[in-house]
Short mmCIF file of C-alpha atoms and ligand atoms in Angstrom, two decimals:
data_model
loop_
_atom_site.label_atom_id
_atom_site.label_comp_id
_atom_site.label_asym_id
_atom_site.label_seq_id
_atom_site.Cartn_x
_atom_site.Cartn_y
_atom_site.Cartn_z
CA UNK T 1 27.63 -2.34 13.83
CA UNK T 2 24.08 -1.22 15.28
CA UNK T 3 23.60 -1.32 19.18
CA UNK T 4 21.43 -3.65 20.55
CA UNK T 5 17.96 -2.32 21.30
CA UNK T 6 15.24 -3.34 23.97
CA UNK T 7 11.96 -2.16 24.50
CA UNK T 8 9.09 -2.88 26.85
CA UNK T 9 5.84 -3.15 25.79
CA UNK T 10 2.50 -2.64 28.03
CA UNK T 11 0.65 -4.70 26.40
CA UNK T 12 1.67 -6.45 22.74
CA UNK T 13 0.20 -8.24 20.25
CA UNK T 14 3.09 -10.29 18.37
CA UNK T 15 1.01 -11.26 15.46
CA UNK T 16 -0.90 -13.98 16.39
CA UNK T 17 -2.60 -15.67 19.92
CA UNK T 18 -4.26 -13.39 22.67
CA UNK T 19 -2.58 -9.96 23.37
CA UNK T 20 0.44 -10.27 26.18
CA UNK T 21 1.26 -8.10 29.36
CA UNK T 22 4.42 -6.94 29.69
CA UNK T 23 6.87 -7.84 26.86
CA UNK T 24 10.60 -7.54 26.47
CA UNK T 25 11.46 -6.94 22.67
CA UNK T 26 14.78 -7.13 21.80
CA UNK T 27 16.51 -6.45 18.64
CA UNK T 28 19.91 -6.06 17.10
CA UNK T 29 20.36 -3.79 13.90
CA UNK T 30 17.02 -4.47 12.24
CA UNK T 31 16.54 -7.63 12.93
CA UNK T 32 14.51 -8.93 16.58
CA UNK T 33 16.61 -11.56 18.35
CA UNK T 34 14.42 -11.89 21.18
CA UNK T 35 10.55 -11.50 22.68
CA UNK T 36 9.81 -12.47 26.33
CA UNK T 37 6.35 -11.67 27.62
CA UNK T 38 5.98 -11.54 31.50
CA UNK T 39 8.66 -9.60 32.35
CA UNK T 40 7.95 -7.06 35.20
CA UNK T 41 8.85 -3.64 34.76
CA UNK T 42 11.15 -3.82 38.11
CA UNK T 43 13.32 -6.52 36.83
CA UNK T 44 14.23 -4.49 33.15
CA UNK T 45 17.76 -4.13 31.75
CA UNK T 46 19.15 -0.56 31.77
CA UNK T 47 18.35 1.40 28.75
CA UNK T 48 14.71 -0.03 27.76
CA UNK T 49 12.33 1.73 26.50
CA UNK T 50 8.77 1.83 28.11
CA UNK T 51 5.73 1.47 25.45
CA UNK T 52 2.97 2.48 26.80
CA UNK T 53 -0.23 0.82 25.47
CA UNK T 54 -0.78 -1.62 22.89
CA UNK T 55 1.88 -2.92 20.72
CA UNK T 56 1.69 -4.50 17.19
CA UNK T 57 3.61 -5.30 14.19
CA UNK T 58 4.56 -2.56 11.89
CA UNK T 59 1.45 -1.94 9.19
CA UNK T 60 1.85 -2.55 5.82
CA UNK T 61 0.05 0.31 3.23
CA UNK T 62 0.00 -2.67 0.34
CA UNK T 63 -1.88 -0.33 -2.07
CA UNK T 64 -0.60 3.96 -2.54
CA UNK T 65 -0.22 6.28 -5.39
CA UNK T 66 1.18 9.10 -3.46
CA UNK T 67 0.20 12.01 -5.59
CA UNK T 68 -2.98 11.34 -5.23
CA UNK T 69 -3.16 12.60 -1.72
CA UNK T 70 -3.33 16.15 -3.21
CA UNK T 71 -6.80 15.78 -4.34
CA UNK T 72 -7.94 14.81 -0.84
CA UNK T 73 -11.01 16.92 0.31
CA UNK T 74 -10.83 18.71 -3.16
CA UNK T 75 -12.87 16.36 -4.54
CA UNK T 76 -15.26 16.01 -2.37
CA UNK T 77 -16.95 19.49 -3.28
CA UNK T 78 -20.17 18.93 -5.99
CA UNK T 79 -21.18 15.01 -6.95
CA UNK T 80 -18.82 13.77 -10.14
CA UNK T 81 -18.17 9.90 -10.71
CA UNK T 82 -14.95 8.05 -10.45
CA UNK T 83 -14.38 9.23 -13.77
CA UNK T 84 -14.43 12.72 -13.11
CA UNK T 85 -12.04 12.39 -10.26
CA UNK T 86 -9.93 10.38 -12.71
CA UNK T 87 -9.97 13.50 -14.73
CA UNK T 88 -8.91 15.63 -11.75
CA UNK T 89 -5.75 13.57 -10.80
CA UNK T 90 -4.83 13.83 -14.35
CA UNK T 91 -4.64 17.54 -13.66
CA UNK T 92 -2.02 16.77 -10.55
CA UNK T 93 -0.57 14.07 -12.57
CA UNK T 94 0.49 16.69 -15.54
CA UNK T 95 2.30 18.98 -13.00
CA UNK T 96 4.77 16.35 -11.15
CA UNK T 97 8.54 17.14 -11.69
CA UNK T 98 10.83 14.57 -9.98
CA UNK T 99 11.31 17.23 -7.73
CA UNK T 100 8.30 18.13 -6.70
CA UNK T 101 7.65 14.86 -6.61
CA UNK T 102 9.98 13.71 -4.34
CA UNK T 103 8.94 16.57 -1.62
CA UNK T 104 5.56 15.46 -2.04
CA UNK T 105 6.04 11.59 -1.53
CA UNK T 106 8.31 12.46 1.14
CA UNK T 107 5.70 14.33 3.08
CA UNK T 108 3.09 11.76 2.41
CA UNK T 109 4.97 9.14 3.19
CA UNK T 110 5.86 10.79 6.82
CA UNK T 111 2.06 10.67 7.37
CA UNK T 112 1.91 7.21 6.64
CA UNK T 113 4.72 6.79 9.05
CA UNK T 114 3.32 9.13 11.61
CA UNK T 115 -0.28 6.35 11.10
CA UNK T 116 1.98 3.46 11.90
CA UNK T 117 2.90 2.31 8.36
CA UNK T 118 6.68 0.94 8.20
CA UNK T 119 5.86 -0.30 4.75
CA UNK T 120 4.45 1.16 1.67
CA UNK T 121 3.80 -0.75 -1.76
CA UNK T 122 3.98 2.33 -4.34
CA UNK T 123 1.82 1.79 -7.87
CA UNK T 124 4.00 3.78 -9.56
CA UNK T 125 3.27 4.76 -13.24
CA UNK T 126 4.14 8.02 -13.48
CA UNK T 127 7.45 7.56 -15.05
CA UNK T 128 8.21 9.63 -17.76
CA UNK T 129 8.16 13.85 -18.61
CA UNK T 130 5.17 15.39 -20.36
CA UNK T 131 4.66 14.13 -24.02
CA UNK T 132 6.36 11.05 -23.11
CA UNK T 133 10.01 12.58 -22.77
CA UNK T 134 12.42 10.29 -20.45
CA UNK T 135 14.14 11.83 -18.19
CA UNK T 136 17.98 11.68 -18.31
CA UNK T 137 17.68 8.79 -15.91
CA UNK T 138 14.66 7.09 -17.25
CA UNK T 139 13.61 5.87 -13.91
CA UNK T 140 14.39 9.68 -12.10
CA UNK T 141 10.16 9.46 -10.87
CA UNK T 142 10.73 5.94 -9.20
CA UNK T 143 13.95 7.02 -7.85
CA UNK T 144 12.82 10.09 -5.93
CA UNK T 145 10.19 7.49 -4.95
CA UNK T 146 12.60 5.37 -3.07
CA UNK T 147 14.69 8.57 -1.58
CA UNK T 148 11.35 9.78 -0.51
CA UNK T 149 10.66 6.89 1.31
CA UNK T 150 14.27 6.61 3.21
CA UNK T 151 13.64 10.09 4.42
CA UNK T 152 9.92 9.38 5.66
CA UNK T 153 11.88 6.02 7.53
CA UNK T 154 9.70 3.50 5.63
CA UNK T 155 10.78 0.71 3.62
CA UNK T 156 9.20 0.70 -0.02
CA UNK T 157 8.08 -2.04 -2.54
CA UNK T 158 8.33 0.26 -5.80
CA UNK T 159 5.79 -1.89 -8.07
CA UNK T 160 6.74 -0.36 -11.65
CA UNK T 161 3.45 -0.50 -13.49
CA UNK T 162 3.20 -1.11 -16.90
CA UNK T 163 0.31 1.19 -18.49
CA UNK T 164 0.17 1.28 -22.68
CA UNK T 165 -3.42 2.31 -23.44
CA UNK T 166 -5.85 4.58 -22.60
CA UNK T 167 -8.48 2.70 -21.88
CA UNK T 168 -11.39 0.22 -23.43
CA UNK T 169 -14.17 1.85 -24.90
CA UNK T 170 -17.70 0.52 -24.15
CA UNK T 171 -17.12 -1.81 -27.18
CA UNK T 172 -13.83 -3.47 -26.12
CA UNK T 173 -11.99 -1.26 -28.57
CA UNK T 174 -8.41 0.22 -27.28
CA UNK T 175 -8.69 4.19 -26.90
CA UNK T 176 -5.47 6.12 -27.03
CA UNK T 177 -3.19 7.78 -24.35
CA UNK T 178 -4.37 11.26 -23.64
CA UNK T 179 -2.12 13.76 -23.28
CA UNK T 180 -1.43 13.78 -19.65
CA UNK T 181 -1.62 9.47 -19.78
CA UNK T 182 1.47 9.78 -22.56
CA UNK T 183 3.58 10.09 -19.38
CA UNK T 184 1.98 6.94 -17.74
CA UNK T 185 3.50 5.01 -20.78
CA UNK T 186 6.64 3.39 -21.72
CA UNK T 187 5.59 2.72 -25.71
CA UNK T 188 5.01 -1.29 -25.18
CA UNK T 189 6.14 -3.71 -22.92
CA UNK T 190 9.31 -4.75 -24.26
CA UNK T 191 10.08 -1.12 -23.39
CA UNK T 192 8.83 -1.16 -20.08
CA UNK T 193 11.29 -4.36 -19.46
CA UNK T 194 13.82 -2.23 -20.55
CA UNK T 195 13.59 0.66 -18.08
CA UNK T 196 13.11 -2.07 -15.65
CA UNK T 197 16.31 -3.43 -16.22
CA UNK T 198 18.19 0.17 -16.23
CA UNK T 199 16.59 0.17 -12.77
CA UNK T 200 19.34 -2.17 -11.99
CA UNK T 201 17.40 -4.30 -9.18
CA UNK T 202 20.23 -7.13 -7.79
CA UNK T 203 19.60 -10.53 -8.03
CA UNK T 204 17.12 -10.33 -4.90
CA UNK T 205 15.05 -7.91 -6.84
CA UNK T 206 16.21 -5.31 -4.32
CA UNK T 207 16.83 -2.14 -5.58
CA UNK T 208 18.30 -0.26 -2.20
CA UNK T 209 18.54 -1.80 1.34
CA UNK T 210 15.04 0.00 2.12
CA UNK T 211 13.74 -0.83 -0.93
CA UNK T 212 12.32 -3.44 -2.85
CA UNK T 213 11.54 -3.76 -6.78
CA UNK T 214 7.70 -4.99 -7.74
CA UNK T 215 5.77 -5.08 -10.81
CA UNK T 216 2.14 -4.12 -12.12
CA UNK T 217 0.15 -4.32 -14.69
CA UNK T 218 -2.34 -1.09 -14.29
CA UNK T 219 -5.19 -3.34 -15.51
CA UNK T 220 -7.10 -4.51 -18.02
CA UNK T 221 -8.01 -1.11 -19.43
CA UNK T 222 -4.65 0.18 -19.79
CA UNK T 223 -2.27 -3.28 -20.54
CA UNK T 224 -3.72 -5.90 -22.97
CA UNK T 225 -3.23 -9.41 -22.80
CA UNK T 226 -0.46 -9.79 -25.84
CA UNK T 227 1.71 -7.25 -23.49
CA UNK T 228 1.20 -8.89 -19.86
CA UNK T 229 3.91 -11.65 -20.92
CA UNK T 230 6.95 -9.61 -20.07
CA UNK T 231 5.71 -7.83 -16.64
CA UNK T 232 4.67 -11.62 -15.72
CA UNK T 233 8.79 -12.62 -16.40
CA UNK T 234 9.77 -10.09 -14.54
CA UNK T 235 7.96 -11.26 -11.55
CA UNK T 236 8.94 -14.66 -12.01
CA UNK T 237 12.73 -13.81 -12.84
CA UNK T 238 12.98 -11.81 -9.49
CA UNK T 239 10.68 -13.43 -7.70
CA UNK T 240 8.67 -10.68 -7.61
CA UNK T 241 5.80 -8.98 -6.33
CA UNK T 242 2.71 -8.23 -8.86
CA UNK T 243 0.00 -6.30 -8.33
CA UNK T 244 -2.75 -5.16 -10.63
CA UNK T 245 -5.76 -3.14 -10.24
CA UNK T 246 -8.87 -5.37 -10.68
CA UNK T 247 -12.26 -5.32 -11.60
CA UNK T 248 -12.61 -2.04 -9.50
CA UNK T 249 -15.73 -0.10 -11.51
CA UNK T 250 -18.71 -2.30 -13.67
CA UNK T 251 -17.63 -0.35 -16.66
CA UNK T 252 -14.32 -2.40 -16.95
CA UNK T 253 -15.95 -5.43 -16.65
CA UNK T 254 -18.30 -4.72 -19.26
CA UNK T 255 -15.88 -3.54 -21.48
CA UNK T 256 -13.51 -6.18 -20.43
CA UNK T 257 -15.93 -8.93 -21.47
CA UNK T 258 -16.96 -7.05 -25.28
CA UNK T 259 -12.87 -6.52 -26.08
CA UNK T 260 -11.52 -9.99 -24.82
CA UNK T 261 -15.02 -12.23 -24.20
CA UNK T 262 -13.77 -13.03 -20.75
CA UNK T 263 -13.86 -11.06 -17.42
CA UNK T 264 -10.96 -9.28 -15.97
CA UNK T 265 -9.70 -11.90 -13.35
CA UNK T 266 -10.28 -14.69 -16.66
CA UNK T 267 -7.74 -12.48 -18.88
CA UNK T 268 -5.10 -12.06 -15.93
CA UNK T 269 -5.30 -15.83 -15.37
CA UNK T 270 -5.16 -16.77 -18.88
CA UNK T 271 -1.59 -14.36 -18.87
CA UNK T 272 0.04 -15.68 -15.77
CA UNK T 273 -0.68 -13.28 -13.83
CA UNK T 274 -2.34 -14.96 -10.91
CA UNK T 275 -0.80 -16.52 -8.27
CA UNK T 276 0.82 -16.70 -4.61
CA UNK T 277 3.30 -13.63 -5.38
CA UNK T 278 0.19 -11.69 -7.08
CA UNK T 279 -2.26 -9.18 -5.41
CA UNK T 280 -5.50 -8.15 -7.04
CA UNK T 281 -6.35 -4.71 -5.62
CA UNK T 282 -9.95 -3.69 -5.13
CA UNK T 283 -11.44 -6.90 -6.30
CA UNK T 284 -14.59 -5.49 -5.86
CA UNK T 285 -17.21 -6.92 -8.90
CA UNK T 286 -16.30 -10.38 -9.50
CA UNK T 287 -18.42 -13.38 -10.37
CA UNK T 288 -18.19 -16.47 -8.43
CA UNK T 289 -16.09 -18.06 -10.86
CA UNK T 290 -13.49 -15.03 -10.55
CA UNK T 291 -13.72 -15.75 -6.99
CA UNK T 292 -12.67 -19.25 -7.47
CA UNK T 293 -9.80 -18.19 -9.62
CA UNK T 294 -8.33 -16.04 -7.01
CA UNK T 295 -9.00 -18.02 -4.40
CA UNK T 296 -8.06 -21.21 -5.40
CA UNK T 297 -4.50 -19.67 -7.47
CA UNK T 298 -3.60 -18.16 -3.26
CA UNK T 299 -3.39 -14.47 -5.08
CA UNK T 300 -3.56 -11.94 -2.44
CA UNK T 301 -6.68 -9.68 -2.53
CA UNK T 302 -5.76 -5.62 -1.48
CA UNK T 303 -8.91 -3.67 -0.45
CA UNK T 304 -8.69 -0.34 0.06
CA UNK T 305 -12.32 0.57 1.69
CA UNK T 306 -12.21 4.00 2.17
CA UNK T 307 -11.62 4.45 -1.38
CA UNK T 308 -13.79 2.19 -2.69
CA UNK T 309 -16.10 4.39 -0.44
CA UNK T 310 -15.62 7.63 -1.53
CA UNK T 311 -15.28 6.65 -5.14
CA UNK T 312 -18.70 5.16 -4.94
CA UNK T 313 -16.98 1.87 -5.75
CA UNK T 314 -18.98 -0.89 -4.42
CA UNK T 315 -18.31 -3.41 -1.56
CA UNK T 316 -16.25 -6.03 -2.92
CA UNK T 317 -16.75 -10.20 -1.68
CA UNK T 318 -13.63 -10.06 1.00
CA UNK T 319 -15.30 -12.78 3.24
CA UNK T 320 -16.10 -15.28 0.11
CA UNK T 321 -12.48 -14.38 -1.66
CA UNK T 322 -11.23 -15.36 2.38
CA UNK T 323 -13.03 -18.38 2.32
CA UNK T 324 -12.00 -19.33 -1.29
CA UNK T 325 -8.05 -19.06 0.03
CA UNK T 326 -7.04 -15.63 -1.20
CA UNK T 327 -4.89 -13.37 2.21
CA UNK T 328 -6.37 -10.27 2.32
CA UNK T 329 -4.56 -6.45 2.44
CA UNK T 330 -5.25 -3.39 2.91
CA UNK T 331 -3.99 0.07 0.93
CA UNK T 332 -5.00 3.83 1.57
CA UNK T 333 -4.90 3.85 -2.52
CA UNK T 334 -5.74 7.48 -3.07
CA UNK T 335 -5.17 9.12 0.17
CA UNK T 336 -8.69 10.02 1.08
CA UNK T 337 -7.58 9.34 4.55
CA UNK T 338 -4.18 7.53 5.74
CA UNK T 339 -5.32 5.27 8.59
CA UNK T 340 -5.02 1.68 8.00
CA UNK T 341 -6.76 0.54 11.24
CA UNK T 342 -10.02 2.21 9.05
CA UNK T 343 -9.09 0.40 6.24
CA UNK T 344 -8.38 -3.06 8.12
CA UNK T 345 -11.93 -2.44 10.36
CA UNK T 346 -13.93 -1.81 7.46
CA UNK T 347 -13.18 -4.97 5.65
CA UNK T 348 -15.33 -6.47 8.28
CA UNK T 349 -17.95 -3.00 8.84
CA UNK T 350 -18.57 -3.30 5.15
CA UNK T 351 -19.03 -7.25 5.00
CA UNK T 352 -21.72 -6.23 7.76
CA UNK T 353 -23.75 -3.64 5.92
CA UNK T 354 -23.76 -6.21 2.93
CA UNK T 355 -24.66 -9.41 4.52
CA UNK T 356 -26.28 -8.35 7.41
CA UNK T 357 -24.35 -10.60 9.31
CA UNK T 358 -21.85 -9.86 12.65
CA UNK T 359 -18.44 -11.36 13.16
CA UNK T 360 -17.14 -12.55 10.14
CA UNK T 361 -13.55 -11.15 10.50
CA UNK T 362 -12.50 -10.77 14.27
CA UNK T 363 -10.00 -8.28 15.73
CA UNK T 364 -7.02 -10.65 15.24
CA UNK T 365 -7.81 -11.08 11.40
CA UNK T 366 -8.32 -7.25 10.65
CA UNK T 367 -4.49 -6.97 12.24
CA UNK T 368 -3.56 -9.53 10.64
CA UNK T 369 -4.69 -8.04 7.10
CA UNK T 370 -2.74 -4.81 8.26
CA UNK T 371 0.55 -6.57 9.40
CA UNK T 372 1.82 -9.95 7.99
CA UNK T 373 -0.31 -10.28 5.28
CA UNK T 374 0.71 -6.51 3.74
CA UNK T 375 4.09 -7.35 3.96
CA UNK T 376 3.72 -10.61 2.28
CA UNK T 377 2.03 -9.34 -0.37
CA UNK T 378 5.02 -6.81 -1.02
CA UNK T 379 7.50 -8.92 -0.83
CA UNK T 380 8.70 -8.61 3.17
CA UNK T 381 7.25 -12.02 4.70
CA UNK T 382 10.11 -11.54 7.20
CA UNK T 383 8.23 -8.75 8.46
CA UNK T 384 4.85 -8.03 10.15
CA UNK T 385 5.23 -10.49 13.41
CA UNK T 386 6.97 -9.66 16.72
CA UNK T 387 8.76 -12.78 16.76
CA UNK T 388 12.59 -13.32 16.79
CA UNK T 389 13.99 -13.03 13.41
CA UNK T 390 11.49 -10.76 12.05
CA UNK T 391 12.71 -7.13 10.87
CA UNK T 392 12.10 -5.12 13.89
CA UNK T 393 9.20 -3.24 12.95
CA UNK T 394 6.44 -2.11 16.00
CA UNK T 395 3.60 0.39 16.00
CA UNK T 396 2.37 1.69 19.20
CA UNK T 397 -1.35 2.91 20.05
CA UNK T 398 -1.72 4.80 23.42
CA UNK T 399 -5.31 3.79 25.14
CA UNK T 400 -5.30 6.57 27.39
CA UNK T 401 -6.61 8.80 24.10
CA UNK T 402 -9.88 9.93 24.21
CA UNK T 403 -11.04 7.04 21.70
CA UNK T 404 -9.55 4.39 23.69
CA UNK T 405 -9.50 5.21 27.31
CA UNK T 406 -10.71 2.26 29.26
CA UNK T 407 -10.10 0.20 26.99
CA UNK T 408 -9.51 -3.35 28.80
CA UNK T 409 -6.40 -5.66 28.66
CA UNK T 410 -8.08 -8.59 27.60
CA UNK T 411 -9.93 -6.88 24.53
CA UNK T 412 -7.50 -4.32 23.96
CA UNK T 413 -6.72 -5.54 20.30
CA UNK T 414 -10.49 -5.64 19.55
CA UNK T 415 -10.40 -2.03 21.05
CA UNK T 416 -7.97 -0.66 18.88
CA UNK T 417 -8.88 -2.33 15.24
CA UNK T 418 -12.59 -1.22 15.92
CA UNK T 419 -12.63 1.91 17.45
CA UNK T 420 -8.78 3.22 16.77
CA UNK T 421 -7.32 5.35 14.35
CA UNK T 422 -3.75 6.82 13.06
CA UNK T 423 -4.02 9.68 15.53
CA UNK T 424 -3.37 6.99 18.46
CA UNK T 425 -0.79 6.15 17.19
CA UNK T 426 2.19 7.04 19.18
CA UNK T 427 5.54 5.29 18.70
CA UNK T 428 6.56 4.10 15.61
CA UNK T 429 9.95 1.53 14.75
CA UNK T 430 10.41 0.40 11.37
CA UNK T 431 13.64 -1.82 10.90
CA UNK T 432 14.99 -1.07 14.32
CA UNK T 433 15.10 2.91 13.91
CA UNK T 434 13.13 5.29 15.64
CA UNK T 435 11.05 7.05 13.20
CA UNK T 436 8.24 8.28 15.93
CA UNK T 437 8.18 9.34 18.88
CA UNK T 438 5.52 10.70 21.06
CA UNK T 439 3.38 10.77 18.29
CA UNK T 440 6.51 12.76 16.95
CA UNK T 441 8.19 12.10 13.46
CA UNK T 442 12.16 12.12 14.38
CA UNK T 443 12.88 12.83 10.84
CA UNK T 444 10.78 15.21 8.88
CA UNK T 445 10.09 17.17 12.07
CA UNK T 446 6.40 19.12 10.63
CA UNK T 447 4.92 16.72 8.54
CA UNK T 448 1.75 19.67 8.09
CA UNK T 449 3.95 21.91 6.83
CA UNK T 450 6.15 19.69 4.51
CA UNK T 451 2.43 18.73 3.38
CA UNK T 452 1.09 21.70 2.55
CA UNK T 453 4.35 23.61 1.03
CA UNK T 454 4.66 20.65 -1.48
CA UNK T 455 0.44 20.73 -2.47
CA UNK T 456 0.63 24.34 -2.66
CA UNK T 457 2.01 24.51 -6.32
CA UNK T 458 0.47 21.87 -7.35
CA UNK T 459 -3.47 23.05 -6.21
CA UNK T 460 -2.36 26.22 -7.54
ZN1 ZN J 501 -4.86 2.23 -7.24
#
């Protein structure tokens, strides 16, 4: 039996409508039974917690492949492509023990926390030992995954990814796995359904009590359409989250449209793959028809702007694929920062440099891209509002820092999603449990440290 737990916040904004002053939040295990705004600080029950500042849902990170935070900075030394970064994480890729693995995820994932995140959706395809091997436990990678996770104090939507071939040639035509990809692969779908299965997810697709089962399909370049059909059952047969990387680089379209004649968002729709439970990530060059297809099938749309930034991506359509009916994300992706309120802010700051037009998404959408919608899209719609019955999830961001002092009450959620960042964020609790504290984390107590000691091998 968990205690009953009440906090007060400053301020609070509970996932919709204007920001309140002074609200009683009161929860009991992970679940909140009550919110009262109004209440004075004088008239509190014993044993509440003061949160100073501004209050919001937990954030959702909808898009992550955690190894990919050890090429952060690395990279960014000499010019390269997104190919040659691609190369690079290969490199990382070919080192990963479940082990290591786990330390490193673990780490990362207390980062996340420490940014606010109560949530991560994990594209996980590195699943098997070099050459292909299985581990003893064919699903060892996506298990340390989920450990990882419970020891960071997130919860985790594990979206197994499917990923058969290594590519699509300029002319359409299939190129093999290279060596380090051979791990990325379980043979052919059929096989991939397998391991699935010896995942042992329970009828609710959950796969721990933290810890929820997804699916993926990489993408066009490394699934083809004759071997969506059984990640798309999947989904449907436990109702599912699945995600797929989407028209995220030109070259993939163009090679896209020589091997299969039709665009990338086309040959997902013409496989099922489209839908309320689905999230395109990146969505970045689409034609207007592909806009209508997303739009109009409700699939969720997860940008992750500071990586399309720094892989010299592209700005992708986010205010015609709102328009058109697709809920937008947001994902840190490959690490090149953790701080959602930059992703969430530039969703709009990007939409601003490519239209030349102000105000398209306000303060309240950009939250709400971070919060509810996040945990939709990965399979927690009970989460992401500070409303009774929701898991008990809240993220709190001082404005006495030096980024958000005098900040006003009335505009203090436009003050955080524009000018905040992870490093205000101060109190963190995901399902009901402290995870931080004081800008603290309770549970891996120096997250530098257990950052660097798990990088250092694998930079080595
Ligand atoms: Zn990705």
């Amino acid at each position: 039996m968990t205690a009953a737990r009440r906090w007060h916040a400053e301020l609070a904004w509970l996932g919709a409508g204007e920001v309140q002053a002074g609200v009683l939040i009161e929860a009991a295990g992970p679940v909140l039974r009550a919110v009262t705004p109004g209440v004075a600080a004088s008239a509190l029950p014993p044993g509440t917690q003061r949160l100073a500042g501004l209050t919001l849902p937990g954030l959702a990170n909808a898009h992550s492949h955690a190894f990919h935070r050890a090429l952060r900075g690395i990279t960014e030394a000499g010019q390269g492509t997104f190919w040659t970064w691609r190369e690079r994480m290969y490199q990382v890729a070919g080192r990963l023990s479940p082990d290591s693995y786990l330390a490193l995820a673990r780490a990362v994932y207390a980062e996340m926390a420490l940014a606010g995140v109560t949530c991560v959706g994990e594209f996980h395809y590195l699943h098997h030992g070099p050459g292909r091997s299985p581990y003893p436990d064919p699903n060892e990678m996506g298990r340390a995954l989920i450990q990882a996770a419970a020891e960071a104090g997130l919860r985790i939507t594990l979206l197994d990814t499917c990923y058969l071939t290594g590519g699509l040639a300029p002319d359409g035509t299939s190129m093999p796995l290279s060596a380090v990809q051979q791990r990325f692969s379980d043979g052919d779908a059929g096989r991939w359904a397998d391991r699935l299965a010896a995942f042992g997810p329970d009828e609710h697709g959950m796969l721990a009590p933290h810890a929820r089962a997804g699916v993926a399909i990489h993408s066009v370049r490394a699934v083809s359409p004759d071997q969506m059909h059984p990640v798309v059952e999947w989904s449907h047969h436990l109702g599912a989250p699945l995600h797929a990387h989407l028209s995220e680089q030109p070259a993939e379209n163009e090679a896209c449209l020589a091997a299969y004649g039709a665009t990338p968002a086309h040959v997902l729709d013409g496989a099922g793959a489209l839908g309320p439970r689905s999230t395109m990530v990146h969505a970045t060059h689409l034609t207007g028809h592909d806009i209508e297809l997303l739009g109009g099938s409700r699939s969720c749309v997860c940008l992750c702007p500071t990586t399309e930034a720094f892989l010299a991506d592209g700005i992708g359509p986010a205010g015609a694929l709102a328009a058109a009916g697709s809920p937008l994300a947001v994902g840190s992706d490959s690490h090149a920062v953790i701080d959602l309120l930059d992703e969430a802010r530039r969703i709009e700051l990007d939409e601003r440099l490519a239209s030349g037009q102000r105000g398209r998404f306000g303060a309240a959408a950009l939250a709400t891209a971070a919060t509810v919608a996040g945990h939709t899209c990965l399979g927690w719609p009970q989460a992401g509002e500070i409303v009774p019955g929701a898991l008990a999830d809240l993220v709190t961001i001082g404005l006495d820092t030096p980024r958000l002092a005098g900040a006003a009450p009335a505009t203090a959620l436009e003050s955080v999603m524009f000018a905040g960042t992870a490093a205000d964020v101060t109190d963190v609790v995901a399902g009901g449990r402290d995870v931080v504290r004081e800008g603290r984390h309770l549970l891996v107590p120096d997250v530098p440290a257990a950052l660097t000691k798990a990088l250092r091998p694998l930079l080595a």
